[in-house]
JSON list of C-alpha atoms and ligand atoms in Angstrom, two decimals:
[
{"chain": "M", "resi": 3, "resn": "MET", "atom": "CA", "xyz": [-37.91, 120.12, -1.99]},
{"chain": "M", "resi": 4, "resn": "ALA", "atom": "CA", "xyz": [-39.29, 122.55, -4.52]},
{"chain": "M", "resi": 5, "resn": "ILE", "atom": "CA", "xyz": [-39.99, 121.30, -7.98]},
{"chain": "M", "resi": 6, "resn": "THR", "atom": "CA", "xyz": [-38.08, 123.05, -10.68]},
{"chain": "M", "resi": 7, "resn": "ASP", "atom": "CA", "xyz": [-38.34, 122.76, -14.45]},
{"chain": "M", "resi": 8, "resn": "ILE", "atom": "CA", "xyz": [-34.66, 122.24, -14.96]},
{"chain": "M", "resi": 9, "resn": "VAL", "atom": "CA", "xyz": [-31.98, 120.60, -12.77]},
{"chain": "M", "resi": 10, "resn": "GLN", "atom": "CA", "xyz": [-28.27, 120.62, -13.38]},
{"chain": "M", "resi": 11, "resn": "ILE", "atom": "CA", "xyz": [-26.20, 117.56, -12.11]},
{"chain": "M", "resi": 12, "resn": "ARG", "atom": "CA", "xyz": [-22.49, 118.09, -12.73]},
{"chain": "M", "resi": 13, "resn": "ASP", "atom": "CA", "xyz": [-22.03, 118.68, -16.43]},
{"chain": "M", "resi": 14, "resn": "LEU", "atom": "CA", "xyz": [-25.55, 117.77, -17.50]},
{"chain": "M", "resi": 15, "resn": "ARG", "atom": "CA", "xyz": [-28.96, 119.52, -17.58]},
{"chain": "M", "resi": 16, "resn": "PHE", "atom": "CA", "xyz": [-32.32, 117.71, -17.20]},
{"chain": "M", "resi": 17, "resn": "LYS", "atom": "CA", "xyz": [-35.84, 118.88, -17.78]},
{"chain": "M", "resi": 18, "resn": "LEU", "atom": "CA", "xyz": [-38.97, 117.92, -15.90]},
{"chain": "M", "resi": 19, "resn": "ILE", "atom": "CA", "xyz": [-41.09, 115.24, -17.45]},
{"chain": "M", "resi": 20, "resn": "LEU", "atom": "CA", "xyz": [-43.19, 113.68, -14.64]},
{"chain": "M", "resi": 21, "resn": "THR", "atom": "CA", "xyz": [-44.43, 115.66, -11.60]},
{"chain": "M", "resi": 22, "resn": "PRO", "atom": "CA", "xyz": [-44.70, 113.97, -8.11]},
{"chain": "M", "resi": 23, "resn": "GLU", "atom": "CA", "xyz": [-48.54, 114.26, -8.42]},
{"chain": "M", "resi": 24, "resn": "GLU", "atom": "CA", "xyz": [-48.51, 112.35, -11.82]},
{"chain": "M", "resi": 25, "resn": "ILE", "atom": "CA", "xyz": [-46.30, 109.63, -10.32]},
{"chain": "M", "resi": 26, "resn": "ALA", "atom": "CA", "xyz": [-48.39, 109.27, -7.20]},
{"chain": "M", "resi": 27, "resn": "LYS", "atom": "CA", "xyz": [-51.61, 108.99, -9.20]},
{"chain": "M", "resi": 28, "resn": "ARG", "atom": "CA", "xyz": [-50.23, 106.34, -11.47]},
{"chain": "M", "resi": 29, "resn": "ILE", "atom": "CA", "xyz": [-48.83, 104.28, -8.58]},
{"chain": "M", "resi": 30, "resn": "LYS", "atom": "CA", "xyz": [-52.25, 104.18, -6.92]},
{"chain": "M", "resi": 31, "resn": "GLN", "atom": "CA", "xyz": [-53.63, 102.70, -10.18]},
{"chain": "M", "resi": 32, "resn": "ILE", "atom": "CA", "xyz": [-50.99, 99.97, -10.42]},
{"chain": "M", "resi": 33, "resn": "ALA", "atom": "CA", "xyz": [-51.39, 99.23, -6.62]},
{"chain": "M", "resi": 34, "resn": "GLN", "atom": "CA", "xyz": [-55.15, 98.82, -7.20]},
{"chain": "M", "resi": 35, "resn": "ILE", "atom": "CA", "xyz": [-54.56, 96.07, -9.85]},
{"chain": "M", "resi": 36, "resn": "LEU", "atom": "CA", "xyz": [-52.06, 94.27, -7.61]},
{"chain": "M", "resi": 37, "resn": "ASN", "atom": "CA", "xyz": [-54.51, 94.52, -4.70]},
{"chain": "M", "resi": 38, "resn": "GLU", "atom": "CA", "xyz": [-57.10, 92.71, -6.84]},
{"chain": "M", "resi": 39, "resn": "ASN", "atom": "CA", "xyz": [-54.66, 90.17, -8.16]},
{"chain": "M", "resi": 40, "resn": "PHE", "atom": "CA", "xyz": [-53.18, 89.18, -4.80]},
{"chain": "M", "resi": 41, "resn": "GLU", "atom": "CA", "xyz": [-56.07, 89.70, -2.36]},
{"chain": "M", "resi": 42, "resn": "ASN", "atom": "CA", "xyz": [-55.52, 87.59, 0.76]},
{"chain": "M", "resi": 43, "resn": "GLN", "atom": "CA", "xyz": [-52.26, 86.20, -0.60]},
{"chain": "M", "resi": 44, "resn": "GLU", "atom": "CA", "xyz": [-48.78, 86.47, 0.80]},
{"chain": "M", "resi": 45, "resn": "VAL", "atom": "CA", "xyz": [-46.22, 87.96, -1.75]},
{"chain": "M", "resi": 46, "resn": "VAL", "atom": "CA", "xyz": [-42.41, 88.45, -1.77]},
{"chain": "M", "resi": 47, "resn": "ALA", "atom": "CA", "xyz": [-41.59, 91.82, -3.32]},
{"chain": "M", "resi": 48, "resn": "VAL", "atom": "CA", "xyz": [-38.03, 91.78, -4.75]},
{"chain": "M", "resi": 49, "resn": "SER", "atom": "CA", "xyz": [-36.94, 95.33, -5.12]},
{"chain": "M", "resi": 50, "resn": "VAL", "atom": "CA", "xyz": [-33.98, 95.84, -7.46]},
{"chain": "M", "resi": 51, "resn": "LEU", "atom": "CA", "xyz": [-31.45, 98.15, -5.88]},
{"chain": "M", "resi": 52, "resn": "ASN", "atom": "CA", "xyz": [-30.38, 100.85, -6.07]},
{"chain": "M", "resi": 53, "resn": "GLY", "atom": "CA", "xyz": [-32.76, 102.54, -8.42]},
{"chain": "M", "resi": 54, "resn": "ALA", "atom": "CA", "xyz": [-36.13, 101.01, -7.35]},
{"chain": "M", "resi": 55, "resn": "PHE", "atom": "CA", "xyz": [-35.91, 101.99, -3.73]},
{"chain": "M", "resi": 56, "resn": "ILE", "atom": "CA", "xyz": [-38.18, 104.99, -3.98]},
{"chain": "M", "resi": 57, "resn": "PHE", "atom": "CA", "xyz": [-40.73, 103.42, -6.37]},
{"chain": "M", "resi": 58, "resn": "THR", "atom": "CA", "xyz": [-40.81, 100.38, -4.00]},
{"chain": "M", "resi": 59, "resn": "ALA", "atom": "CA", "xyz": [-41.40, 102.50, -0.89]},
{"chain": "M", "resi": 60, "resn": "ASP", "atom": "CA", "xyz": [-44.34, 104.33, -2.51]},
{"chain": "M", "resi": 61, "resn": "LEU", "atom": "CA", "xyz": [-45.87, 101.26, -4.23]},
{"chain": "M", "resi": 62, "resn": "LEU", "atom": "CA", "xyz": [-45.65, 99.03, -1.25]},
{"chain": "M", "resi": 63, "resn": "ARG", "atom": "CA", "xyz": [-47.40, 101.46, 1.03]},
{"chain": "M", "resi": 64, "resn": "GLU", "atom": "CA", "xyz": [-50.47, 101.21, -1.25]},
{"chain": "M", "resi": 65, "resn": "LEU", "atom": "CA", "xyz": [-50.60, 97.41, -1.13]},
{"chain": "M", "resi": 66, "resn": "ARG", "atom": "CA", "xyz": [-53.23, 95.77, 1.14]},
{"chain": "M", "resi": 67, "resn": "PHE", "atom": "CA", "xyz": [-52.00, 92.16, 1.07]},
{"chain": "M", "resi": 68, "resn": "SER", "atom": "CA", "xyz": [-49.07, 90.58, 3.01]},
{"chain": "M", "resi": 69, "resn": "VAL", "atom": "CA", "xyz": [-45.68, 91.58, 1.57]},
{"chain": "M", "resi": 70, "resn": "ASP", "atom": "CA", "xyz": [-42.26, 90.29, 2.49]},
{"chain": "M", "resi": 71, "resn": "CYS", "atom": "CA", "xyz": [-40.06, 93.01, 1.07]},
{"chain": "M", "resi": 72, "resn": "ARG", "atom": "CA", "xyz": [-36.51, 92.06, -0.04]},
{"chain": "M", "resi": 73, "resn": "PHE", "atom": "CA", "xyz": [-33.85, 93.99, -1.78]},
{"chain": "M", "resi": 74, "resn": "LEU", "atom": "CA", "xyz": [-31.70, 92.55, -4.59]},
{"chain": "M", "resi": 75, "resn": "ARG", "atom": "CA", "xyz": [-28.41, 94.20, -5.24]},
{"chain": "M", "resi": 76, "resn": "ILE", "atom": "CA", "xyz": [-27.70, 94.45, -8.95]},
{"chain": "M", "resi": 77, "resn": "GLN", "atom": "CA", "xyz": [-25.21, 96.58, -10.83]},
{"chain": "M", "resi": 78, "resn": "SER", "atom": "CA", "xyz": [-25.25, 97.15, -14.60]},
{"chain": "M", "resi": 79, "resn": "TYR", "atom": "CA", "xyz": [-24.72, 100.89, -15.36]},
{"chain": "M", "resi": 80, "resn": "ALA", "atom": "CA", "xyz": [-21.75, 103.30, -15.39]},
{"chain": "M", "resi": 81, "resn": "GLY", "atom": "CA", "xyz": [-22.43, 106.89, -16.30]},
{"chain": "M", "resi": 82, "resn": "THR", "atom": "CA", "xyz": [-25.31, 107.24, -18.75]},
{"chain": "M", "resi": 83, "resn": "ARG", "atom": "CA", "xyz": [-24.71, 103.96, -20.69]},
{"chain": "M", "resi": 84, "resn": "SER", "atom": "CA", "xyz": [-25.54, 100.39, -19.91]},
{"chain": "M", "resi": 85, "resn": "SER", "atom": "CA", "xyz": [-22.45, 98.12, -19.38]},
{"chain": "M", "resi": 86, "resn": "GLY", "atom": "CA", "xyz": [-24.58, 95.10, -20.26]},
{"chain": "M", "resi": 87, "resn": "THR", "atom": "CA", "xyz": [-23.18, 93.04, -17.52]},
{"chain": "M", "resi": 88, "resn": "VAL", "atom": "CA", "xyz": [-25.51, 92.18, -14.65]},
{"chain": "M", "resi": 89, "resn": "HIS", "atom": "CA", "xyz": [-24.12, 91.06, -11.33]},
{"chain": "M", "resi": 90, "resn": "VAL", "atom": "CA", "xyz": [-26.19, 89.83, -8.40]},
{"chain": "M", "resi": 91, "resn": "ALA", "atom": "CA", "xyz": [-24.32, 90.69, -5.19]},
{"chain": "M", "resi": 92, "resn": "ASN", "atom": "CA", "xyz": [-26.66, 89.08, -2.58]},
{"chain": "M", "resi": 93, "resn": "PRO", "atom": "CA", "xyz": [-28.22, 85.94, -4.13]},
{"chain": "M", "resi": 94, "resn": "GLU", "atom": "CA", "xyz": [-29.55, 84.75, -0.69]},
{"chain": "M", "resi": 95, "resn": "VAL", "atom": "CA", "xyz": [-32.60, 86.97, -1.01]},
{"chain": "M", "resi": 96, "resn": "LEU", "atom": "CA", "xyz": [-33.56, 84.73, -4.03]},
{"chain": "M", "resi": 97, "resn": "ASP", "atom": "CA", "xyz": [-34.70, 81.89, -1.78]},
{"chain": "M", "resi": 98, "resn": "LEU", "atom": "CA", "xyz": [-38.16, 82.02, -3.35]},
{"chain": "M", "resi": 99, "resn": "GLU", "atom": "CA", "xyz": [-39.48, 78.45, -3.69]},
{"chain": "M", "resi": 100, "resn": "ASP", "atom": "CA", "xyz": [-43.23, 78.23, -3.68]},
{"chain": "M", "resi": 101, "resn": "LYS", "atom": "CA", "xyz": [-43.71, 82.02, -3.29]},
{"chain": "M", "resi": 102, "resn": "HIS", "atom": "CA", "xyz": [-45.71, 84.55, -5.25]},
{"chain": "M", "resi": 103, "resn": "VAL", "atom": "CA", "xyz": [-42.89, 86.91, -6.38]},
{"chain": "M", "resi": 104, "resn": "VAL", "atom": "CA", "xyz": [-43.30, 90.48, -7.57]},
{"chain": "M", "resi": 105, "resn": "ILE", "atom": "CA", "xyz": [-40.17, 92.06, -8.91]},
{"chain": "M", "resi": 106, "resn": "VAL", "atom": "CA", "xyz": [-40.13, 95.82, -8.53]},
{"chain": "M", "resi": 107, "resn": "GLU", "atom": "CA", "xyz": [-37.69, 97.65, -10.90]},
{"chain": "M", "resi": 108, "resn": "ASP", "atom": "CA", "xyz": [-37.04, 101.26, -11.59]},
{"chain": "M", "resi": 109, "resn": "ILE", "atom": "CA", "xyz": [-36.63, 101.02, -15.42]},
{"chain": "M", "resi": 110, "resn": "VAL", "atom": "CA", "xyz": [-36.42, 98.43, -18.13]},
{"chain": "M", "resi": 111, "resn": "ASP", "atom": "CA", "xyz": [-34.03, 99.96, -20.65]},
{"chain": "M", "resi": 112, "resn": "THR", "atom": "CA", "xyz": [-32.16, 97.40, -22.81]},
{"chain": "M", "resi": 113, "resn": "GLY", "atom": "CA", "xyz": [-33.97, 94.67, -20.96]},
{"chain": "M", "resi": 114, "resn": "ARG", "atom": "CA", "xyz": [-30.79, 92.89, -20.07]},
{"chain": "M", "resi": 115, "resn": "THR", "atom": "CA", "xyz": [-31.13, 93.26, -16.32]},
{"chain": "M", "resi": 116, "resn": "MET", "atom": "CA", "xyz": [-34.83, 92.12, -16.19]},
{"chain": "M", "resi": 117, "resn": "HIS", "atom": "CA", "xyz": [-34.16, 89.26, -18.57]},
{"chain": "M", "resi": 118, "resn": "GLN", "atom": "CA", "xyz": [-31.38, 87.91, -16.39]},
{"chain": "M", "resi": 119, "resn": "ILE", "atom": "CA", "xyz": [-33.20, 88.50, -13.14]},
{"chain": "M", "resi": 120, "resn": "CYS", "atom": "CA", "xyz": [-36.24, 86.58, -14.43]},
{"chain": "M", "resi": 121, "resn": "GLU", "atom": "CA", "xyz": [-34.12, 83.71, -15.68]},
{"chain": "M", "resi": 122, "resn": "ILE", "atom": "CA", "xyz": [-32.62, 83.37, -12.20]},
{"chain": "M", "resi": 123, "resn": "VAL", "atom": "CA", "xyz": [-35.95, 83.72, -10.41]},
{"chain": "M", "resi": 124, "resn": "ARG", "atom": "CA", "xyz": [-37.82, 81.26, -12.67]},
{"chain": "M", "resi": 125, "resn": "GLN", "atom": "CA", "xyz": [-35.25, 78.55, -11.69]},
{"chain": "M", "resi": 126, "resn": "LYS", "atom": "CA", "xyz": [-36.36, 78.97, -7.97]},
{"chain": "M", "resi": 127, "resn": "LYS", "atom": "CA", "xyz": [-39.62, 77.11, -8.49]},
{"chain": "M", "resi": 128, "resn": "VAL", "atom": "CA", "xyz": [-41.68, 80.13, -7.61]},
{"chain": "M", "resi": 129, "resn": "LYS", "atom": "CA", "xyz": [-45.50, 79.89, -7.47]},
{"chain": "M", "resi": 130, "resn": "SER", "atom": "CA", "xyz": [-45.95, 82.92, -9.73]},
{"chain": "M", "resi": 131, "resn": "LEU", "atom": "CA", "xyz": [-43.81, 85.72, -11.19]},
{"chain": "M", "resi": 132, "resn": "THR", "atom": "CA", "xyz": [-44.99, 89.28, -11.77]},
{"chain": "M", "resi": 133, "resn": "VAL", "atom": "CA", "xyz": [-42.72, 92.09, -13.03]},
{"chain": "M", "resi": 134, "resn": "VAL", "atom": "CA", "xyz": [-43.65, 95.71, -12.18]},
{"chain": "M", "resi": 135, "resn": "THR", "atom": "CA", "xyz": [-41.47, 98.55, -13.51]},
{"chain": "M", "resi": 136, "resn": "PHE", "atom": "CA", "xyz": [-41.71, 102.27, -12.90]},
{"chain": "M", "resi": 137, "resn": "LEU", "atom": "CA", "xyz": [-40.35, 103.13, -16.40]},
{"chain": "M", "resi": 138, "resn": "HIS", "atom": "CA", "xyz": [-39.90, 101.36, -19.74]},
{"chain": "M", "resi": 139, "resn": "LYS", "atom": "CA", "xyz": [-37.98, 102.63, -22.78]},
{"chain": "M", "resi": 140, "resn": "PRO", "atom": "CA", "xyz": [-39.34, 100.28, -25.52]},
{"chain": "M", "resi": 141, "resn": "ASP", "atom": "CA", "xyz": [-37.06, 101.87, -28.13]},
{"chain": "M", "resi": 142, "resn": "ALA", "atom": "CA", "xyz": [-33.98, 100.89, -26.12]},
{"chain": "M", "resi": 143, "resn": "MET", "atom": "CA", "xyz": [-34.96, 97.24, -25.72]},
{"chain": "M", "resi": 144, "resn": "VAL", "atom": "CA", "xyz": [-32.39, 94.81, -27.16]},
{"chain": "M", "resi": 145, "resn": "VAL", "atom": "CA", "xyz": [-33.29, 91.71, -25.12]},
{"chain": "M", "resi": 146, "resn": "SER", "atom": "CA", "xyz": [-36.94, 90.59, -24.59]},
{"chain": "M", "resi": 147, "resn": "ALA", "atom": "CA", "xyz": [-37.99, 90.58, -20.91]},
{"chain": "M", "resi": 148, "resn": "GLN", "atom": "CA", "xyz": [-41.16, 89.78, -19.01]},
{"chain": "M", "resi": 149, "resn": "ILE", "atom": "CA", "xyz": [-42.87, 93.05, -17.99]},
{"chain": "M", "resi": 150, "resn": "ASP", "atom": "CA", "xyz": [-46.37, 92.78, -16.57]},
{"chain": "M", "resi": 151, "resn": "TYR", "atom": "CA", "xyz": [-47.02, 96.39, -15.34]},
{"chain": "M", "resi": 152, "resn": "VAL", "atom": "CA", "xyz": [-45.37, 99.68, -16.48]},
{"chain": "M", "resi": 153, "resn": "ALA", "atom": "CA", "xyz": [-46.07, 102.92, -14.67]},
{"chain": "M", "resi": 154, "resn": "PHE", "atom": "CA", "xyz": [-44.77, 105.11, -17.52]},
{"chain": "M", "resi": 155, "resn": "VAL", "atom": "CA", "xyz": [-43.50, 104.41, -21.02]},
{"chain": "M", "resi": 156, "resn": "ILE", "atom": "CA", "xyz": [-40.79, 107.00, -21.93]},
{"chain": "M", "resi": 157, "resn": "GLU", "atom": "CA", "xyz": [-38.60, 108.03, -24.80]},
{"chain": "M", "resi": 158, "resn": "ASN", "atom": "CA", "xyz": [-35.17, 106.59, -25.31]},
{"chain": "M", "resi": 159, "resn": "GLU", "atom": "CA", "xyz": [-33.39, 109.36, -23.43]},
{"chain": "M", "resi": 160, "resn": "PHE", "atom": "CA", "xyz": [-31.47, 109.26, -20.16]},
{"chain": "M", "resi": 161, "resn": "VAL", "atom": "CA", "xyz": [-33.56, 110.19, -17.08]},
{"chain": "M", "resi": 162, "resn": "VAL", "atom": "CA", "xyz": [-32.87, 110.93, -13.39]},
{"chain": "M", "resi": 163, "resn": "GLY", "atom": "CA", "xyz": [-34.93, 111.36, -10.29]},
{"chain": "M", "resi": 164, "resn": "TYR", "atom": "CA", "xyz": [-37.41, 109.28, -8.32]},
{"chain": "M", "resi": 165, "resn": "GLY", "atom": "CA", "xyz": [-34.60, 106.73, -7.61]},
{"chain": "M", "resi": 166, "resn": "LEU", "atom": "CA", "xyz": [-32.72, 106.92, -10.89]},
{"chain": "M", "resi": 167, "resn": "ASP", "atom": "CA", "xyz": [-29.27, 108.33, -10.83]},
{"chain": "M", "resi": 168, "resn": "TYR", "atom": "CA", "xyz": [-26.59, 109.97, -12.90]},
{"chain": "M", "resi": 169, "resn": "ASP", "atom": "CA", "xyz": [-23.31, 108.61, -11.52]},
{"chain": "M", "resi": 170, "resn": "GLY", "atom": "CA", "xyz": [-24.93, 108.23, -8.11]},
{"chain": "M", "resi": 171, "resn": "LEU", "atom": "CA", "xyz": [-26.56, 111.68, -8.02]},
{"chain": "M", "resi": 172, "resn": "GLY", "atom": "CA", "xyz": [-30.20, 112.75, -8.46]},
{"chain": "M", "resi": 173, "resn": "ARG", "atom": "CA", "xyz": [-31.94, 109.81, -6.85]},
{"chain": "M", "resi": 174, "resn": "GLN", "atom": "CA", "xyz": [-33.60, 112.01, -4.24]},
{"chain": "M", "resi": 175, "resn": "LEU", "atom": "CA", "xyz": [-35.41, 114.21, -6.72]},
{"chain": "M", "resi": 176, "resn": "PRO", "atom": "CA", "xyz": [-39.17, 113.76, -6.26]},
{"chain": "M", "resi": 177, "resn": "ALA", "atom": "CA", "xyz": [-40.00, 114.22, -9.92]},
{"chain": "M", "resi": 178, "resn": "LEU", "atom": "CA", "xyz": [-38.60, 112.63, -13.06]},
{"chain": "M", "resi": 179, "resn": "TYR", "atom": "CA", "xyz": [-36.19, 114.60, -15.29]},
{"chain": "M", "resi": 180, "resn": "GLN", "atom": "CA", "xyz": [-35.02, 113.82, -18.89]},
{"chain": "M", "resi": 181, "resn": "LEU", "atom": "CA", "xyz": [-31.47, 114.71, -20.25]},
{"chain": "M", "resi": 182, "resn": "VAL", "atom": "CA", "xyz": [-31.42, 117.91, -22.33]},
{"chain": "M", "resi": 183, "resn": "ASN", "atom": "CA", "xyz": [-29.33, 117.39, -25.38]},
{"chain": "M", "resi": 184, "resn": "ASP", "atom": "CA", "xyz": [-27.64, 120.73, -26.14]},
{"chain": "L", "resi": 205, "resn": "IMP", "atom": "P1", "xyz": [-31.21, 97.53, -18.58]},
{"chain": "L", "resi": 205, "resn": "IMP", "atom": "O1", "xyz": [-30.45, 98.20, -19.67]},
{"chain": "L", "resi": 205, "resn": "IMP", "atom": "O2", "xyz": [-32.66, 97.28, -18.94]},
{"chain": "L", "resi": 205, "resn": "IMP", "atom": "O3", "xyz": [-30.54, 96.31, -18.16]},
{"chain": "L", "resi": 205, "resn": "IMP", "atom": "O4", "xyz": [-31.23, 98.55, -17.38]},
{"chain": "L", "resi": 205, "resn": "IMP", "atom": "C1", "xyz": [-30.32, 98.39, -16.32]},
{"chain": "L", "resi": 205, "resn": "IMP", "atom": "C2", "xyz": [-30.44, 99.47, -15.32]},
{"chain": "L", "resi": 205, "resn": "IMP", "atom": "O5", "xyz": [-29.83, 100.55, -15.80]},
{"chain": "L", "resi": 205, "resn": "IMP", "atom": "C3", "xyz": [-31.75, 99.89, -14.75]},
{"chain": "L", "resi": 205, "resn": "IMP", "atom": "O6", "xyz": [-32.35, 99.12, -13.80]},
{"chain": "L", "resi": 205, "resn": "IMP", "atom": "C4", "xyz": [-31.42, 101.28, -14.20]},
{"chain": "L", "resi": 205, "resn": "IMP", "atom": "O7", "xyz": [-30.95, 101.13, -12.84]},
{"chain": "L", "resi": 205, "resn": "IMP", "atom": "C5", "xyz": [-30.36, 101.73, -15.12]},
{"chain": "L", "resi": 205, "resn": "IMP", "atom": "N1", "xyz": [-30.87, 102.72, -16.12]},
{"chain": "L", "resi": 205, "resn": "IMP", "atom": "C6", "xyz": [-31.42, 102.39, -17.35]},
{"chain": "L", "resi": 205, "resn": "IMP", "atom": "N2", "xyz": [-31.74, 103.52, -17.99]},
{"chain": "L", "resi": 205, "resn": "IMP", "atom": "C7", "xyz": [-31.55, 104.54, -17.11]},
{"chain": "L", "resi": 205, "resn": "IMP", "atom": "C8", "xyz": [-31.73, 105.99, -17.10]},
{"chain": "L", "resi": 205, "resn": "IMP", "atom": "O8", "xyz": [-32.24, 106.58, -18.15]},
{"chain": "L", "resi": 205, "resn": "IMP", "atom": "N3", "xyz": [-31.32, 106.66, -16.02]},
{"chain": "L", "resi": 205, "resn": "IMP", "atom": "C9", "xyz": [-30.73, 106.09, -14.94]},
{"chain": "L", "resi": 205, "resn": "IMP", "atom": "N4", "xyz": [-30.61, 104.75, -14.91]},
{"chain": "L", "resi": 205, "resn": "IMP", "atom": "C10", "xyz": [-30.89, 103.99, -15.91]},
{"chain": "L", "resi": 206, "resn": "MG", "atom": "MG1", "xyz": [-32.53, 99.34, -11.77]}
]
């Protein structure tokens, strides 16, 4: 798909803020750190659906240690605002006792989702817990949450692309776009 500077999704316009090349370069840097941390280890990657599926696919293909990839189904957003309520639809993927666990998330916004996921995962007697997020909006944070590695810190504006959606649309965009307020 060609990269354009502006995309229109339904009623909203978004502008390019991260190119596929910038994203790929940063993911390689994070993967390198994880490859050092987990050399010769076996790790369970818990990818938070739906938003993290593209970040997970790109990050995991750079990892050189053994990875058991699982997908956690969570829902907490409607439109462009967080509902604040987190629901785990498939808790069976959280059978994590004695495992090194890496949570892979698309974005830590208010922090509510990551806070609640970590609370649940810590109760599973895991060997270690590492949180990797593609994006972080520090100015939106209302609940503190564990974050170990952030690919990109961004402004407190709604974004789409690279897995993130506006009402289900825009996830397939290979770049990241920010809402234009006009
Ligand atoms: P939280 O507010 O930190 O709990 O974030 C909850 C979820 O909302 C994230 O995992 C994303 O899936 C979604 N989300 C947060 N900010 C954005 C955004 O700017 N665009 C699209 N989805 C978002
Ligand atoms: Mg998410």
